[in-house]
């Protein structure tokens, strides 16, 4: 209780964000109070516009300003190679290495039976559709190198190799530290782990 309803409300809203506890929310709210009105307006409109203008690419599931994202529309990219990631943010990381020339597919999570996340909760059907329709030659499984990411990769490998035996299924190499998440890995490591990917099976 700060004795200001607006302050308390801002703290409450910020606390709902991931990784923001109440102490941090109070600190951020104090900071916002000290910012200029213009900076606060810019911040709030950027959040509003993000929600209003951003959508998920109908093809790969990454975030986009249009129905189909720029990566999927890029004619210079190799559409026969698809790198499968858990979340759109993993794409930003791989793209920052600047060396991957294929396309992506966002699963929207990973298999976690204990949390009730099953294949039906992931964008697997649309991946199979792309393999069938776009003449895909290689699927690179770049799910996180931990138990659930590996489980997801093995599940997808079995599913894809059984249905489409002409498609090569590879897994990113273990240049990534065990249990390390893609988001904590630097660009060189991600690049190496992509280059040194191995065929599964
Ligand atoms: Zn796309």
mmCIF file of C-alpha atoms and ligand atoms in Angstrom:
data_model
loop_
_atom_site.group_PDB
_atom_site.id
_atom_site.type_symbol
_atom_site.label_atom_id
_atom_site.label_comp_id
_atom_site.label_asym_id
_atom_site.label_seq_id
_atom_site.Cartn_x
_atom_site.Cartn_y
_atom_site.Cartn_z
ATOM 1 C CA UNK A 1 0.000 0.000 0.000
ATOM 2 C CA UNK A 2 1.525 3.277 -1.101
ATOM 3 C CA UNK A 3 -1.536 5.474 -0.430
ATOM 4 C CA UNK A 4 -1.658 6.205 -4.171
ATOM 5 C CA UNK A 5 -4.168 4.125 -6.117
ATOM 6 C CA UNK A 6 -2.426 4.812 -9.459
ATOM 7 C CA UNK A 7 0.944 3.816 -8.072
ATOM 8 C CA UNK A 8 -0.459 0.604 -6.592
ATOM 9 C CA UNK A 9 -2.184 -0.231 -9.864
ATOM 10 C CA UNK A 10 1.024 0.266 -11.876
ATOM 11 C CA UNK A 11 2.907 -1.978 -9.417
ATOM 12 C CA UNK A 12 0.181 -4.604 -9.685
ATOM 13 C CA UNK A 13 0.210 -4.588 -13.524
ATOM 14 C CA UNK A 14 4.020 -4.735 -13.755
ATOM 15 C CA UNK A 15 4.118 -7.604 -11.238
ATOM 16 C CA UNK A 16 2.045 -9.667 -13.637
ATOM 17 C CA UNK A 17 4.953 -9.723 -16.116
ATOM 18 C CA UNK A 18 7.296 -12.722 -16.054
ATOM 19 C CA UNK A 19 10.412 -12.257 -13.950
ATOM 20 C CA UNK A 20 9.084 -9.127 -12.245
ATOM 21 C CA UNK A 21 8.509 -9.505 -8.529
ATOM 22 C CA UNK A 22 6.827 -6.930 -6.333
ATOM 23 C CA UNK A 23 10.093 -5.224 -5.313
ATOM 24 C CA UNK A 24 11.146 -4.785 -8.924
ATOM 25 C CA UNK A 25 7.671 -3.538 -9.836
ATOM 26 C CA UNK A 26 7.914 -0.877 -7.122
ATOM 27 C CA UNK A 27 11.370 0.153 -8.328
ATOM 28 C CA UNK A 28 10.177 0.365 -11.941
ATOM 29 C CA UNK A 29 7.094 2.357 -10.936
ATOM 30 C CA UNK A 30 9.274 4.848 -9.026
ATOM 31 C CA UNK A 31 11.468 5.117 -12.108
ATOM 32 C CA UNK A 32 8.457 5.730 -14.350
ATOM 33 C CA UNK A 33 7.341 8.525 -12.015
ATOM 34 C CA UNK A 34 10.685 10.235 -12.500
ATOM 35 C CA UNK A 35 10.627 9.912 -16.304
ATOM 36 C CA UNK A 36 9.386 12.740 -18.552
ATOM 37 C CA UNK A 37 5.765 12.583 -19.704
ATOM 38 C CA UNK A 38 7.023 12.150 -23.286
ATOM 39 C CA UNK A 39 9.189 9.128 -22.442
ATOM 40 C CA UNK A 40 6.311 7.518 -20.562
ATOM 41 C CA UNK A 41 3.986 8.159 -23.526
ATOM 42 C CA UNK A 42 6.533 6.648 -25.936
ATOM 43 C CA UNK A 43 6.865 3.563 -23.749
ATOM 44 C CA UNK A 44 3.138 3.050 -23.313
ATOM 45 C CA UNK A 45 2.401 3.591 -27.019
ATOM 46 C CA UNK A 46 5.158 1.148 -28.004
ATOM 47 C CA UNK A 47 3.535 -1.503 -25.807
ATOM 48 C CA UNK A 48 0.081 -0.732 -27.201
ATOM 49 C CA UNK A 49 1.312 -0.742 -30.829
ATOM 50 C CA UNK A 50 3.173 -4.016 -30.266
ATOM 51 C CA UNK A 51 -0.079 -5.659 -29.301
ATOM 52 C CA UNK A 52 -2.139 -3.928 -31.981
ATOM 53 C CA UNK A 53 0.192 -4.348 -34.977
ATOM 54 C CA UNK A 54 2.115 -7.556 -34.344
ATOM 55 C CA UNK A 55 0.773 -10.929 -35.329
ATOM 56 C CA UNK A 56 2.123 -14.427 -35.811
ATOM 57 C CA UNK A 57 3.309 -15.431 -39.297
ATOM 58 C CA UNK A 58 0.757 -17.832 -40.765
ATOM 59 C CA UNK A 59 3.564 -19.977 -42.119
ATOM 60 C CA UNK A 60 6.374 -20.192 -39.574
ATOM 61 C CA UNK A 61 4.644 -18.830 -36.468
ATOM 62 C CA UNK A 62 7.259 -16.144 -35.811
ATOM 63 C CA UNK A 63 6.198 -12.613 -35.010
ATOM 64 C CA UNK A 64 5.483 -10.370 -37.952
ATOM 65 C CA UNK A 65 3.816 -7.097 -38.975
ATOM 66 C CA UNK A 66 2.154 -8.877 -41.910
ATOM 67 C CA UNK A 67 0.357 -12.224 -42.359
ATOM 68 C CA UNK A 68 3.572 -13.763 -43.726
ATOM 69 C CA UNK A 69 6.879 -12.671 -42.193
ATOM 70 C CA UNK A 70 9.860 -11.196 -44.052
ATOM 71 C CA UNK A 71 11.965 -14.327 -43.548
ATOM 72 C CA UNK A 72 9.336 -16.585 -45.135
ATOM 73 C CA UNK A 73 8.923 -14.123 -48.034
ATOM 74 C CA UNK A 74 12.674 -13.793 -48.665
ATOM 75 C CA UNK A 75 13.344 -15.399 -52.056
ATOM 76 C CA UNK A 76 17.079 -15.554 -51.323
ATOM 77 C CA UNK A 77 16.585 -18.031 -48.497
ATOM 78 C CA UNK A 78 16.655 -21.791 -48.955
ATOM 79 C CA UNK A 79 13.092 -22.976 -48.396
ATOM 80 C CA UNK A 80 14.132 -26.631 -48.436
ATOM 81 C CA UNK A 81 15.839 -26.307 -45.038
ATOM 82 C CA UNK A 82 13.696 -25.595 -41.984
ATOM 83 C CA UNK A 83 15.122 -24.947 -38.543
ATOM 84 C CA UNK A 84 12.583 -25.884 -35.864
ATOM 85 C CA UNK A 85 12.694 -23.804 -32.670
ATOM 86 C CA UNK A 86 10.623 -23.675 -29.519
ATOM 87 C CA UNK A 87 9.880 -19.961 -29.463
ATOM 88 C CA UNK A 88 10.120 -16.997 -31.841
ATOM 89 C CA UNK A 89 12.819 -15.455 -29.659
ATOM 90 C CA UNK A 90 15.136 -18.353 -30.579
ATOM 91 C CA UNK A 91 14.929 -17.152 -34.189
ATOM 92 C CA UNK A 92 16.250 -13.698 -33.253
ATOM 93 C CA UNK A 93 19.272 -15.345 -31.689
ATOM 94 C CA UNK A 94 20.044 -17.594 -34.667
ATOM 95 C CA UNK A 95 19.443 -14.676 -37.060
ATOM 96 C CA UNK A 96 21.897 -12.521 -35.120
ATOM 97 C CA UNK A 97 24.623 -14.999 -36.096
ATOM 98 C CA UNK A 98 23.761 -13.999 -39.670
ATOM 99 C CA UNK A 99 24.798 -17.309 -41.188
ATOM 100 C CA UNK A 100 21.677 -19.408 -41.400
ATOM 101 C CA UNK A 101 20.046 -19.129 -44.814
ATOM 102 C CA UNK A 102 17.079 -21.441 -44.420
ATOM 103 C CA UNK A 103 13.613 -20.902 -42.996
ATOM 104 C CA UNK A 104 12.211 -21.462 -39.506
ATOM 105 C CA UNK A 105 9.274 -23.100 -37.811
ATOM 106 C CA UNK A 106 8.143 -22.091 -34.327
ATOM 107 C CA UNK A 107 6.634 -24.904 -32.243
ATOM 108 C CA UNK A 108 5.243 -22.563 -29.613
ATOM 109 C CA UNK A 109 6.739 -24.584 -26.741
ATOM 110 C CA UNK A 110 8.073 -28.068 -26.141
ATOM 111 C CA UNK A 111 6.673 -31.368 -24.992
ATOM 112 C CA UNK A 112 6.218 -31.421 -21.231
ATOM 113 C CA UNK A 113 3.803 -34.202 -20.309
ATOM 114 C CA UNK A 114 4.058 -33.365 -16.595
ATOM 115 C CA UNK A 115 2.804 -29.859 -17.353
ATOM 116 C CA UNK A 116 0.138 -31.258 -19.656
ATOM 117 C CA UNK A 117 1.847 -30.054 -22.865
ATOM 118 C CA UNK A 118 1.270 -32.686 -25.535
ATOM 119 C CA UNK A 119 1.970 -32.765 -29.303
ATOM 120 C CA UNK A 120 -1.507 -31.325 -29.874
ATOM 121 C CA UNK A 121 -0.436 -28.132 -28.106
ATOM 122 C CA UNK A 122 2.483 -27.529 -30.476
ATOM 123 C CA UNK A 123 2.534 -26.341 -34.103
ATOM 124 C CA UNK A 124 3.404 -29.786 -35.451
ATOM 125 C CA UNK A 125 0.580 -30.217 -37.980
ATOM 126 C CA UNK A 126 1.614 -27.047 -39.802
ATOM 127 C CA UNK A 127 5.237 -28.276 -39.862
ATOM 128 C CA UNK A 128 4.206 -31.544 -41.528
ATOM 129 C CA UNK A 129 2.121 -29.570 -44.017
ATOM 130 C CA UNK A 130 5.151 -27.465 -44.954
ATOM 131 C CA UNK A 131 7.310 -30.588 -45.376
ATOM 132 C CA UNK A 132 4.711 -31.998 -47.763
ATOM 133 C CA UNK A 133 3.989 -28.849 -49.729
ATOM 134 C CA UNK A 134 7.364 -27.109 -49.953
ATOM 135 C CA UNK A 135 9.693 -29.938 -50.956
ATOM 136 C CA UNK A 136 11.645 -29.724 -47.704
ATOM 137 C CA UNK A 137 14.940 -31.649 -47.723
ATOM 138 C CA UNK A 138 16.219 -31.049 -44.211
ATOM 139 C CA UNK A 139 14.667 -30.379 -40.818
ATOM 140 C CA UNK A 140 17.065 -29.031 -38.210
ATOM 141 C CA UNK A 141 15.776 -29.600 -34.690
ATOM 142 C CA UNK A 142 16.990 -26.646 -32.612
ATOM 143 C CA UNK A 143 14.907 -27.205 -29.517
ATOM 144 C CA UNK A 144 16.740 -26.448 -26.280
ATOM 145 C CA UNK A 145 19.381 -28.986 -25.228
ATOM 146 C CA UNK A 146 17.680 -30.101 -22.036
ATOM 147 C CA UNK A 147 15.406 -33.012 -21.124
ATOM 148 C CA UNK A 148 12.196 -31.558 -22.536
ATOM 149 C CA UNK A 149 13.892 -30.081 -25.607
ATOM 150 C CA UNK A 150 15.566 -33.434 -26.327
ATOM 151 C CA UNK A 151 12.291 -35.296 -25.783
ATOM 152 C CA UNK A 152 10.617 -32.959 -28.273
ATOM 153 C CA UNK A 153 13.436 -33.450 -30.799
ATOM 154 C CA UNK A 154 13.245 -37.243 -30.509
ATOM 155 C CA UNK A 155 9.474 -37.182 -30.878
ATOM 156 C CA UNK A 156 9.718 -35.040 -34.025
ATOM 157 C CA UNK A 157 12.558 -37.135 -35.446
ATOM 158 C CA UNK A 158 10.503 -40.322 -35.100
ATOM 159 C CA UNK A 159 7.398 -38.705 -36.541
ATOM 160 C CA UNK A 160 9.123 -37.096 -39.528
ATOM 161 C CA UNK A 161 11.504 -39.931 -40.420
ATOM 162 C CA UNK A 162 8.637 -42.424 -40.348
ATOM 163 C CA UNK A 163 6.436 -40.379 -42.673
ATOM 164 C CA UNK A 164 8.973 -38.821 -45.010
ATOM 165 C CA UNK A 165 12.056 -40.973 -45.409
ATOM 166 C CA UNK A 166 13.613 -38.643 -47.975
ATOM 167 C CA UNK A 167 13.798 -35.810 -45.439
ATOM 168 C CA UNK A 168 17.055 -35.539 -43.489
ATOM 169 C CA UNK A 169 16.452 -34.796 -39.795
ATOM 170 C CA UNK A 170 19.351 -33.201 -37.921
ATOM 171 C CA UNK A 171 19.878 -31.996 -34.361
ATOM 172 C CA UNK A 172 21.982 -29.001 -33.370
ATOM 173 C CA UNK A 173 25.342 -30.056 -31.957
ATOM 174 C CA UNK A 174 26.264 -29.990 -28.303
ATOM 175 C CA UNK A 175 28.404 -26.876 -28.520
ATOM 176 C CA UNK A 176 25.628 -25.606 -26.335
ATOM 177 C CA UNK A 177 26.295 -26.217 -22.639
ATOM 178 C CA UNK A 178 24.265 -29.044 -21.131
ATOM 179 C CA UNK A 179 21.023 -27.666 -19.772
ATOM 180 C CA UNK A 180 21.875 -24.286 -21.298
ATOM 181 C CA UNK A 181 19.069 -22.457 -22.954
ATOM 182 C CA UNK A 182 19.459 -21.038 -26.427
ATOM 183 C CA UNK A 183 18.802 -17.534 -25.136
ATOM 184 C CA UNK A 184 21.901 -17.643 -22.917
ATOM 185 C CA UNK A 185 24.200 -18.824 -25.650
ATOM 186 C CA UNK A 186 26.381 -16.451 -27.653
ATOM 187 C CA UNK A 187 26.227 -16.098 -31.431
ATOM 188 C CA UNK A 188 29.461 -18.004 -32.125
ATOM 189 C CA UNK A 189 28.286 -21.000 -30.097
ATOM 190 C CA UNK A 190 24.899 -21.079 -31.768
ATOM 191 C CA UNK A 191 26.578 -20.818 -35.152
ATOM 192 C CA UNK A 192 28.945 -23.700 -34.363
ATOM 193 C CA UNK A 193 26.160 -25.845 -32.981
ATOM 194 C CA UNK A 194 24.198 -25.271 -36.216
ATOM 195 C CA UNK A 195 27.208 -25.951 -38.447
ATOM 196 C CA UNK A 196 28.097 -29.121 -36.529
ATOM 197 C CA UNK A 197 24.572 -30.483 -36.508
ATOM 198 C CA UNK A 198 24.287 -34.228 -36.778
ATOM 199 C CA UNK A 199 21.854 -36.468 -38.521
ATOM 200 C CA UNK A 200 19.586 -38.192 -36.014
ATOM 201 C CA UNK A 201 18.875 -41.877 -35.880
HETATM 202 ZN ZN1 LIG B 1 7.287 -16.672 -41.329
#
